[in-house]
mmCIF file of C-alpha atoms and ligand atoms in Angstrom:
data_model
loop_
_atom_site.group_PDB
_atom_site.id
_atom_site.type_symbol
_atom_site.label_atom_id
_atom_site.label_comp_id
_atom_site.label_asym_id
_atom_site.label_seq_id
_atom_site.Cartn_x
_atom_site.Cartn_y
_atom_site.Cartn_z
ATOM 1 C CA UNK A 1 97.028 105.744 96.830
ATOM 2 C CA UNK A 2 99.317 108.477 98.245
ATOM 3 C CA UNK A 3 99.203 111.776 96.703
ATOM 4 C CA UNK A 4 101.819 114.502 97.301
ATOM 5 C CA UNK A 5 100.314 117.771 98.250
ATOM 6 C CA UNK A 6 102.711 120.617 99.521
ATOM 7 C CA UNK A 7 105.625 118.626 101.295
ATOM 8 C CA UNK A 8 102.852 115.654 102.740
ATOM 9 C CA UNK A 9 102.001 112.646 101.869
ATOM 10 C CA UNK A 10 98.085 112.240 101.826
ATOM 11 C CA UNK A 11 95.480 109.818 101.154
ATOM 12 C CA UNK A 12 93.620 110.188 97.747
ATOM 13 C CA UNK A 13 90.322 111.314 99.773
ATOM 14 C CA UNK A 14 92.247 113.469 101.480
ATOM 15 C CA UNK A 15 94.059 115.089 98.730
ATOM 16 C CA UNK A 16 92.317 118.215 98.247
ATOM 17 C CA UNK A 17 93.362 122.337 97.472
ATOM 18 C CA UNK A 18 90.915 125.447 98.610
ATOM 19 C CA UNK A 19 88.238 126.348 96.084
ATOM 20 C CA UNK A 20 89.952 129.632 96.258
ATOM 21 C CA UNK A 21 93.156 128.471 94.803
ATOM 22 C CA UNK A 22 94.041 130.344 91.416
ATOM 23 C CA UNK A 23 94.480 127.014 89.827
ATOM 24 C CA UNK A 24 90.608 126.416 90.321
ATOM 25 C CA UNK A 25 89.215 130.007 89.493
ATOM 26 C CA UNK A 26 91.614 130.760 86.711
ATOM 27 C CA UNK A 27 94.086 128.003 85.450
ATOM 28 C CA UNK A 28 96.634 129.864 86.699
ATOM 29 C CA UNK A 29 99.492 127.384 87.177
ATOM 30 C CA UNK A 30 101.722 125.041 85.149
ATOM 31 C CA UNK A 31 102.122 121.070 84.665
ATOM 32 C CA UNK A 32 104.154 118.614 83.821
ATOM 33 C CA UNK A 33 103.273 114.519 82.864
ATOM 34 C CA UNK A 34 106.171 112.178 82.931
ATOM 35 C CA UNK A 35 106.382 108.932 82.654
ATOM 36 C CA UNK A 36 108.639 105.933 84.877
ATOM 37 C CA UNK A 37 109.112 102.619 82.877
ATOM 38 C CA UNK A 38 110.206 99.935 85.003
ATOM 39 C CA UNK A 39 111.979 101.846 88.155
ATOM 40 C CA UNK A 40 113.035 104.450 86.058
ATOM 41 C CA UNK A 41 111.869 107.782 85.293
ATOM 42 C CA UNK A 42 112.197 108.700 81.602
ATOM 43 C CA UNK A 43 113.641 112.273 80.730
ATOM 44 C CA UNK A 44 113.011 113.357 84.810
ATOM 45 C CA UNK A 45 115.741 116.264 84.483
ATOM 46 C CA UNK A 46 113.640 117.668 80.781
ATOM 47 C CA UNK A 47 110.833 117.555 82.273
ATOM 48 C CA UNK A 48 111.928 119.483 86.008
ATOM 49 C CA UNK A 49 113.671 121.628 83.534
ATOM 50 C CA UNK A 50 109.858 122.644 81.123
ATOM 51 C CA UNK A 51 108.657 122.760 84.614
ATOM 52 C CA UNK A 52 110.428 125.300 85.877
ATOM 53 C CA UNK A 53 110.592 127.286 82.702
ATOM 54 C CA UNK A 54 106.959 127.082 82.346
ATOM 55 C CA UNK A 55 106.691 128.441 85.755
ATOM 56 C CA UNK A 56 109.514 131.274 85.008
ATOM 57 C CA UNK A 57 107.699 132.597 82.681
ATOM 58 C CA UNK A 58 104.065 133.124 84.213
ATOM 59 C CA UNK A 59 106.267 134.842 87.325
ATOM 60 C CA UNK A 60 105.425 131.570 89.515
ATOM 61 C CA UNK A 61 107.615 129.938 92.373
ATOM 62 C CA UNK A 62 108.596 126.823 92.883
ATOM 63 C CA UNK A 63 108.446 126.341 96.125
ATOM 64 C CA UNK A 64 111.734 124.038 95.803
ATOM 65 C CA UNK A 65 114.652 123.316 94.188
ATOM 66 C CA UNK A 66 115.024 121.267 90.992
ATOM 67 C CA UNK A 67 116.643 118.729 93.604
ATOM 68 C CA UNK A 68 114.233 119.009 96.077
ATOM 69 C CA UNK A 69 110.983 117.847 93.616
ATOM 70 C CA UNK A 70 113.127 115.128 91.888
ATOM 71 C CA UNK A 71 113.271 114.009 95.388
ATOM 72 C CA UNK A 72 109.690 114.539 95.629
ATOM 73 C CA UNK A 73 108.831 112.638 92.498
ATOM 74 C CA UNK A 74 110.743 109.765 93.363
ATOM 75 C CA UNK A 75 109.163 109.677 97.043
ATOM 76 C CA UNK A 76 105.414 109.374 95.540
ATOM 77 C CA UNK A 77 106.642 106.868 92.938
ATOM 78 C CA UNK A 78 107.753 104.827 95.887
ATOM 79 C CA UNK A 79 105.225 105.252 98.529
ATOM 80 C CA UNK A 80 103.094 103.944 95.856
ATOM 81 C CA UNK A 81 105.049 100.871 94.989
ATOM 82 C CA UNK A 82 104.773 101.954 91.418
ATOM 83 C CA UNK A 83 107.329 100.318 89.108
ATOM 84 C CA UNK A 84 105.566 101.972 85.831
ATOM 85 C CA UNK A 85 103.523 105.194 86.366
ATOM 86 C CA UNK A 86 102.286 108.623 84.928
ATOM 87 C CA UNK A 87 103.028 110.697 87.139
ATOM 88 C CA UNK A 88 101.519 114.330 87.500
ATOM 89 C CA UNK A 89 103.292 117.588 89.052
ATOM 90 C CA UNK A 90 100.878 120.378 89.506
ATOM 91 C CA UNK A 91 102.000 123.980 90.318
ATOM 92 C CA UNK A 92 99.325 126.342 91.360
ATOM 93 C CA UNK A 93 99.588 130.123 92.276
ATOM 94 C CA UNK A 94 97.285 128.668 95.310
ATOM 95 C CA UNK A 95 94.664 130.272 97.429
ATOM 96 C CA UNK A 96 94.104 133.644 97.007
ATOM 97 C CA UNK A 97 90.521 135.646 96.878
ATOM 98 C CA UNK A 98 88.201 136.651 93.854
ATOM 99 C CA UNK A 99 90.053 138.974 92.070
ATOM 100 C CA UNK A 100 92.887 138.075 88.982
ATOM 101 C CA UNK A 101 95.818 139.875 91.167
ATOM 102 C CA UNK A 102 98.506 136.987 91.815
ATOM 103 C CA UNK A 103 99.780 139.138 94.465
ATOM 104 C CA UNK A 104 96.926 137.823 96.716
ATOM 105 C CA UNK A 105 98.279 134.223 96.277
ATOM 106 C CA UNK A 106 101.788 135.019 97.217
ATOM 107 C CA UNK A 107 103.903 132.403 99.139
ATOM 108 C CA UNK A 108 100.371 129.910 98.849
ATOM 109 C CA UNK A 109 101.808 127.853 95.862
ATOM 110 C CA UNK A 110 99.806 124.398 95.782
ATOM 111 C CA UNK A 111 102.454 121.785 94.554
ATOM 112 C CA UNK A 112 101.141 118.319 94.576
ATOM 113 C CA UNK A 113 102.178 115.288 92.812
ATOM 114 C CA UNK A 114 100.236 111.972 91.529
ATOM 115 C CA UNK A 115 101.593 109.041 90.763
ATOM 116 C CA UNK A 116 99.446 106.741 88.903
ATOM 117 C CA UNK A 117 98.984 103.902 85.948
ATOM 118 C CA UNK A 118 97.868 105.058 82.478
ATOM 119 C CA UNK A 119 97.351 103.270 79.023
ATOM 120 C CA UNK A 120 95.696 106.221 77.615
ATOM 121 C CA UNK A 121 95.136 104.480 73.856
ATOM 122 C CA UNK A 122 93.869 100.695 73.769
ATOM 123 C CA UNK A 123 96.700 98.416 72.465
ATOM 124 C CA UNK A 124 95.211 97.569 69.476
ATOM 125 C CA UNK A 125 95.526 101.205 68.363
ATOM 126 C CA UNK A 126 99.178 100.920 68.158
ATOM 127 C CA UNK A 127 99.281 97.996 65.577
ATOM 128 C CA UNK A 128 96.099 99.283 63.773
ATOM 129 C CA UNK A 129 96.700 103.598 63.520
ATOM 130 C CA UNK A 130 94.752 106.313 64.432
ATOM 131 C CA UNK A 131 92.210 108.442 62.262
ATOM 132 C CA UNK A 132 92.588 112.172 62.839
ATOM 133 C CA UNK A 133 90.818 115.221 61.573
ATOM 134 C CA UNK A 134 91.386 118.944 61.353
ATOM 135 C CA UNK A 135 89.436 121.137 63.950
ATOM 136 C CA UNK A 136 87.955 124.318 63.651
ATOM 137 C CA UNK A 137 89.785 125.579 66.835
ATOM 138 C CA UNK A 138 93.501 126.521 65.850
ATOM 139 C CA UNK A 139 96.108 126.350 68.769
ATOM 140 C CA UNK A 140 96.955 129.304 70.458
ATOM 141 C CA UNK A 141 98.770 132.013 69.281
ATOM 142 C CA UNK A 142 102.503 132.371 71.040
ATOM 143 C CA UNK A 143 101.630 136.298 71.147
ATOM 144 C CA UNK A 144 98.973 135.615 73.521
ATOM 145 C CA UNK A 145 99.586 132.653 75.357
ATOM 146 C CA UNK A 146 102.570 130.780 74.311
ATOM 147 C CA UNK A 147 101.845 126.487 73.583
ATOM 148 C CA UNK A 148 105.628 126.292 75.546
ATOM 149 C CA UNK A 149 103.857 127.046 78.720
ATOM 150 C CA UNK A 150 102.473 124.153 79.793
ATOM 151 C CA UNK A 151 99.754 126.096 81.830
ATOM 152 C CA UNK A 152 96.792 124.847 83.737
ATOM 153 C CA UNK A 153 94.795 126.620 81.525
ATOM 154 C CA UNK A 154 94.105 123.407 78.539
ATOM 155 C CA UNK A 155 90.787 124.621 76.882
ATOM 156 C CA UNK A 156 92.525 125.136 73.663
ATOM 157 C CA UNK A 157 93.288 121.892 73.964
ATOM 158 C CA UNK A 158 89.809 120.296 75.017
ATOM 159 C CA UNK A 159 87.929 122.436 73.000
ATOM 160 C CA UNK A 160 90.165 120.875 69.527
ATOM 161 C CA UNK A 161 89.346 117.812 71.590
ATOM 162 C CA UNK A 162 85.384 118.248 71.986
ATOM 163 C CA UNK A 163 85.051 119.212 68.162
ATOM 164 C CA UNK A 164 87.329 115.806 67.521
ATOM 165 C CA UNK A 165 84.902 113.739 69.577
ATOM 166 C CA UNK A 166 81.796 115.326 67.877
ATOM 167 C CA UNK A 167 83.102 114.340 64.604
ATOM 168 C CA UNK A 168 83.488 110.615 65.912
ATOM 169 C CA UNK A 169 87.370 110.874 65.835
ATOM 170 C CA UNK A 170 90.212 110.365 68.799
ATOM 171 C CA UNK A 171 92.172 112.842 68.595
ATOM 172 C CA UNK A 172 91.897 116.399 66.786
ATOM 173 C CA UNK A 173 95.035 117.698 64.077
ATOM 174 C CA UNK A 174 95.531 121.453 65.399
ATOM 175 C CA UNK A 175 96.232 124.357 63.012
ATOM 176 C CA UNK A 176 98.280 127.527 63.896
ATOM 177 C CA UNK A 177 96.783 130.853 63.424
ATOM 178 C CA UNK A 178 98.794 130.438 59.959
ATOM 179 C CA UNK A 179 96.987 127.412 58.744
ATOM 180 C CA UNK A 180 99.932 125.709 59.117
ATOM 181 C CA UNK A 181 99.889 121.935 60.891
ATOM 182 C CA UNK A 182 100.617 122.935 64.725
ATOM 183 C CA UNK A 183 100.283 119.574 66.878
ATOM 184 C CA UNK A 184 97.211 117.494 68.332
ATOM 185 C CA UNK A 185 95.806 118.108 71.556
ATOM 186 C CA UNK A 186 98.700 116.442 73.853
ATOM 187 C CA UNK A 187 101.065 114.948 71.057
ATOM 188 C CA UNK A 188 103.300 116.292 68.281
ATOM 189 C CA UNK A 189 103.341 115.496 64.782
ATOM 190 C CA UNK A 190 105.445 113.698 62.805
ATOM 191 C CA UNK A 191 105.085 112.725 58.883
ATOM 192 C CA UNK A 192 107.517 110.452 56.752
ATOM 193 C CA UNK A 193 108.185 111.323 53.089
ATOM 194 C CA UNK A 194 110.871 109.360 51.212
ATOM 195 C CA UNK A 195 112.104 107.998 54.169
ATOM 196 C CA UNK A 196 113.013 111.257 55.914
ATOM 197 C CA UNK A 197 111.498 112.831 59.288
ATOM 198 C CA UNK A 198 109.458 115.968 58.945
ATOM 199 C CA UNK A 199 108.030 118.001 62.250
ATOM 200 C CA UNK A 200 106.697 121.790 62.817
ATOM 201 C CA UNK A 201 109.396 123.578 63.934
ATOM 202 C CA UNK A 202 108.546 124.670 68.098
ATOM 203 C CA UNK A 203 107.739 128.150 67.068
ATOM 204 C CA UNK A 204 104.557 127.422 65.244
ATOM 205 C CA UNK A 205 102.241 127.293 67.825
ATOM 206 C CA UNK A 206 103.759 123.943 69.093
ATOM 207 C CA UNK A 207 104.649 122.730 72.412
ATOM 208 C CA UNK A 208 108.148 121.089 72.635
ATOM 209 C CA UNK A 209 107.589 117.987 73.390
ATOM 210 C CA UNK A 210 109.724 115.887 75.359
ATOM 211 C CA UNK A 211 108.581 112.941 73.451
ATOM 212 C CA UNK A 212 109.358 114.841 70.030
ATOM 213 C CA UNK A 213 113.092 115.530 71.018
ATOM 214 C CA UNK A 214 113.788 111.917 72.327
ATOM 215 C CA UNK A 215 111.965 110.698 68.710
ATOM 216 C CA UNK A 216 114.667 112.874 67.121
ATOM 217 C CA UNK A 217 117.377 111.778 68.799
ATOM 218 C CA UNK A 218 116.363 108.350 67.811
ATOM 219 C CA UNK A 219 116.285 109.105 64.481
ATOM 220 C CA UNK A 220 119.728 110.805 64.106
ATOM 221 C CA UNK A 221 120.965 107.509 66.044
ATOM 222 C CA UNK A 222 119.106 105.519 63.195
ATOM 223 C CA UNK A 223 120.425 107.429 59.913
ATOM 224 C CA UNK A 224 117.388 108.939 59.258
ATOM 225 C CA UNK A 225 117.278 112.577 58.311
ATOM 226 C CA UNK A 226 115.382 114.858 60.324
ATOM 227 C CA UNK A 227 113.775 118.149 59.690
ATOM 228 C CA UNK A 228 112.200 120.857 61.432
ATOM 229 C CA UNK A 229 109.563 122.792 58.938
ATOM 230 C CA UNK A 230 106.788 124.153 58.606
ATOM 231 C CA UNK A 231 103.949 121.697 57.517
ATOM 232 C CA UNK A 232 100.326 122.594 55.505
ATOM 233 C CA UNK A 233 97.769 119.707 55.782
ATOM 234 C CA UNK A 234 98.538 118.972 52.311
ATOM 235 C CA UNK A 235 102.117 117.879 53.080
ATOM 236 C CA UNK A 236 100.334 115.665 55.173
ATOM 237 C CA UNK A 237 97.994 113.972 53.178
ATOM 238 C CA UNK A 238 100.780 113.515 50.952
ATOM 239 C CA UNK A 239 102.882 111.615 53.523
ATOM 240 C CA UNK A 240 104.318 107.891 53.406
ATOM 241 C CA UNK A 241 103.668 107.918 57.239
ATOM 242 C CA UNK A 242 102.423 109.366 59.903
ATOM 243 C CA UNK A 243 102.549 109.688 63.764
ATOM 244 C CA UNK A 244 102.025 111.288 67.328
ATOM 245 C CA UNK A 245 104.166 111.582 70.014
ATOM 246 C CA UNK A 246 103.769 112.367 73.868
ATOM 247 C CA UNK A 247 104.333 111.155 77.522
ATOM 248 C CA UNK A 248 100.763 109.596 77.990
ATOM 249 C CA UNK A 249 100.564 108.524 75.005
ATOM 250 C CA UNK A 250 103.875 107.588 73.352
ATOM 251 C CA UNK A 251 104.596 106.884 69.850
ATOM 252 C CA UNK A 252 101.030 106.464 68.055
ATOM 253 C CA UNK A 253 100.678 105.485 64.163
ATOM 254 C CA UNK A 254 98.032 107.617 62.000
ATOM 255 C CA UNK A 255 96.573 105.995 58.875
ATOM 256 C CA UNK A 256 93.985 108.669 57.885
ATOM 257 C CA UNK A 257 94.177 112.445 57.973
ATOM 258 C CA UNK A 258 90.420 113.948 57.215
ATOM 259 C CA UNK A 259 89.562 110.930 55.163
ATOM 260 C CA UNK A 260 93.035 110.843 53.175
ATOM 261 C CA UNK A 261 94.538 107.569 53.637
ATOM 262 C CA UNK A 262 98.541 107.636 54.853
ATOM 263 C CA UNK A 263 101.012 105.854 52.428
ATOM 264 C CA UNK A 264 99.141 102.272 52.656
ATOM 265 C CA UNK A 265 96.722 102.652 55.077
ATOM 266 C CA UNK A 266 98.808 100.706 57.912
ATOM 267 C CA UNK A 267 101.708 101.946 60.434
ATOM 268 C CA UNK A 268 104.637 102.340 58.262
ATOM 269 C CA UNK A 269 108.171 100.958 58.372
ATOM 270 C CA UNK A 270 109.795 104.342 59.653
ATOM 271 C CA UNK A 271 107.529 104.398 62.530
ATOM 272 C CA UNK A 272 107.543 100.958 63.980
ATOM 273 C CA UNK A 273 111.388 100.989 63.890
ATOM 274 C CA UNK A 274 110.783 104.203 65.623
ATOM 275 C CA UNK A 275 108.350 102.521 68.225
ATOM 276 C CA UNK A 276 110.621 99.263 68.700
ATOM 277 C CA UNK A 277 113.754 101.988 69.554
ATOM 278 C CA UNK A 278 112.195 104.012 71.554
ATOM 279 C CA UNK A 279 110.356 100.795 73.812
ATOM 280 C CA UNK A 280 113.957 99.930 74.209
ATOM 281 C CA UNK A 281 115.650 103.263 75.406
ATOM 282 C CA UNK A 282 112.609 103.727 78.030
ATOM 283 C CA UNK A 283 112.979 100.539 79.431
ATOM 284 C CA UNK A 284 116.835 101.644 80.134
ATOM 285 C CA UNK A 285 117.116 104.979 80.239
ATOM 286 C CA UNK A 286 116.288 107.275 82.963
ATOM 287 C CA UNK A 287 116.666 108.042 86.530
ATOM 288 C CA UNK A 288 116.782 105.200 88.810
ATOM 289 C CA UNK A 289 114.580 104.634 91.941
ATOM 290 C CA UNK A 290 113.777 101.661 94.069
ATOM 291 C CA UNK A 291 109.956 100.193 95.724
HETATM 292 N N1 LIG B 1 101.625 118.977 72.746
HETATM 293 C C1 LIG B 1 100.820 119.319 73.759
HETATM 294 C C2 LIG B 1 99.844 120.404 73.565
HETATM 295 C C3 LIG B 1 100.914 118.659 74.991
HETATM 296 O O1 LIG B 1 100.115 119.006 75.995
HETATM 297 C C4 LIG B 1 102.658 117.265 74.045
HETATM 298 C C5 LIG B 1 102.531 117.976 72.866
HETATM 299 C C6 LIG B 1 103.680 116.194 74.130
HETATM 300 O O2 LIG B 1 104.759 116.596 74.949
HETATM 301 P P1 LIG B 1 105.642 115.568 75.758
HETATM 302 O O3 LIG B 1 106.658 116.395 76.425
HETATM 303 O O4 LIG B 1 104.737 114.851 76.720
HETATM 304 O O5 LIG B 1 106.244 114.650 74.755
HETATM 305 C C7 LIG B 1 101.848 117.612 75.145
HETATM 306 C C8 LIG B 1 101.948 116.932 76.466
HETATM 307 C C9 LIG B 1 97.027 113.490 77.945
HETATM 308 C C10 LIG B 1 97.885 114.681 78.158
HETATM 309 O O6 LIG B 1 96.283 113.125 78.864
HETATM 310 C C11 LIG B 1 98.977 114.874 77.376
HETATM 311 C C12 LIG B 1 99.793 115.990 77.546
HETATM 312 C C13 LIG B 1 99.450 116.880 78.498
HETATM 313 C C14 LIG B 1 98.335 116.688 79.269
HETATM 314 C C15 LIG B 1 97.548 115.567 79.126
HETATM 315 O O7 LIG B 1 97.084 112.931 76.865
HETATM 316 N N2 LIG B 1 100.860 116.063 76.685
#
């Protein structure tokens, strides 16, 4: 495996940053994960774009243009001979010394890019459903650090995750600081309820998924009503259907919220059409590139 890492192409033992780099010390960076179905990379421009604006607003550089790491991307896809991937952009503030001050780290931005093969969720998972529960750890507050920013900093995230795991569960249901459904740990929410869509509005402490927006699309395209609104657990448990969404791992069906079964216990109508669309539009859709 070749790994991209600042502008070279290096061997996966060789692919290594300072243990001075802010990334390291502090989580002070951004990420993106995007996905390439069959020589083509699905939603590469939304994703460059969340990149970017991610970066933007923590006051960090991209060391290139939007053109220039498309470029990139593709290059590591095809050095790799990868016709499906997950692929991995990592922006650092780099190597600087002890101290918080970003200053230290200027012009030292670590950029590096993995290509690699995923299947985060065994198969059976998607025909069966998942069983999620609510987590004491709410999701960040946008006052403090906004969920847009896709930052290297994740321990919201893996702490929902740990407390998820304890409980003998997959994946952990986030609250906001409200109480009011937020996302899961690196998917969005969706529920079904008389055969419309229903999804927390990106405000609520939710990160706007690239997933989420491409489910919505395929909904409109389908005749099926979509909303953005606020959502309490009970709304939930309520549901005729229920599912994730995200780049590793796609469109997944949830049959139990904290013990409540979902509409009939199985992955509804709604959402397999869903699934079946949106299997179609990645194997079609995107940005082109040859191995
Ligand atoms: N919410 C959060 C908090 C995320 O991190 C999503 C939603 C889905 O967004 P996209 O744009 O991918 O539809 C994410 C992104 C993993 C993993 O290994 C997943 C993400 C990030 C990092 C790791 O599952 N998902």
């Amino acid at each position: 495996m070749k790994v991209y890492l600042n502008g070279r192409m290096v061997s996966k033992k060789d692919a290594k940053v300072s243990v001075f780099d802010h990334g390291f010390l502090y989580g002070d960076g951004v990420f993106e994960g995007i996905r390439a179905y069959n020589c083509l990379v699905f939603k590469l421009k939304e994703h460059i774009d969340r990149l970017y604006e991610s970066a933007r607003s923590i006051m960090l550089n991209v060391p290139l243009t939007k053109k220039e790491l498309s470029k990139a991307i593709m290059r590591t896809l095809k050095i790799n001979k990868l016709k499906n991937a997950y692929i991995r952009v990592v922006l650092s503030r780099g190597e600087g010394d002890l101290g918080l001050d970003p200053r230290k780290c200027r012009g030292n931005e670590t950029l590096v890019i993995i290509a690699d093969k995923i299947n985060l969720y065994p198969e059976e998972l998607y025909k069966k459903g998942m069983d999620i529960i609510t987590v004491p750890t709410v999701r960040n507050i946008p006052e403090a650090l906004n969920p847009q920013i896709k930052s290297l900093n994740y321990l919201n995230n893996i702490l929902a995750k740990i407390e998820a795991i304890n409980s003998g569960y997959q994946e952990a249901l986030m609250l906001d600081h409200l109480g009011y459904v937020a996302e899961c740990t690196g998917d969005n929410i969706f529920v079904v309820k008389g055969k419309e869509l229903y999804t927390p509005p990106q405000c609520m402490g939710t990160l706007r998924g690239i997933t989420r927006d491409a489910v919505l699309d395929i909904a409109k395209k389908l005749k099926i009503p979509t909303h953005e609104h606020v959502l309490t657990r009970h709304e939930l448990y309520i549901s005729d259907e229920c599912f994730l969404t995200g780049t590793a791992a796609e469109i997944v069906p949830v049959v139990r919220v904290d013990g409540r079964c979902i509409g009939e216990g199985k992955p509804g109508k709604v959402t397999t059409t869903i699934m079946k669309e949106f299997k179609k539009i990645t194997k079609t859709a995107g940005t082109k590139y040859k191995i």
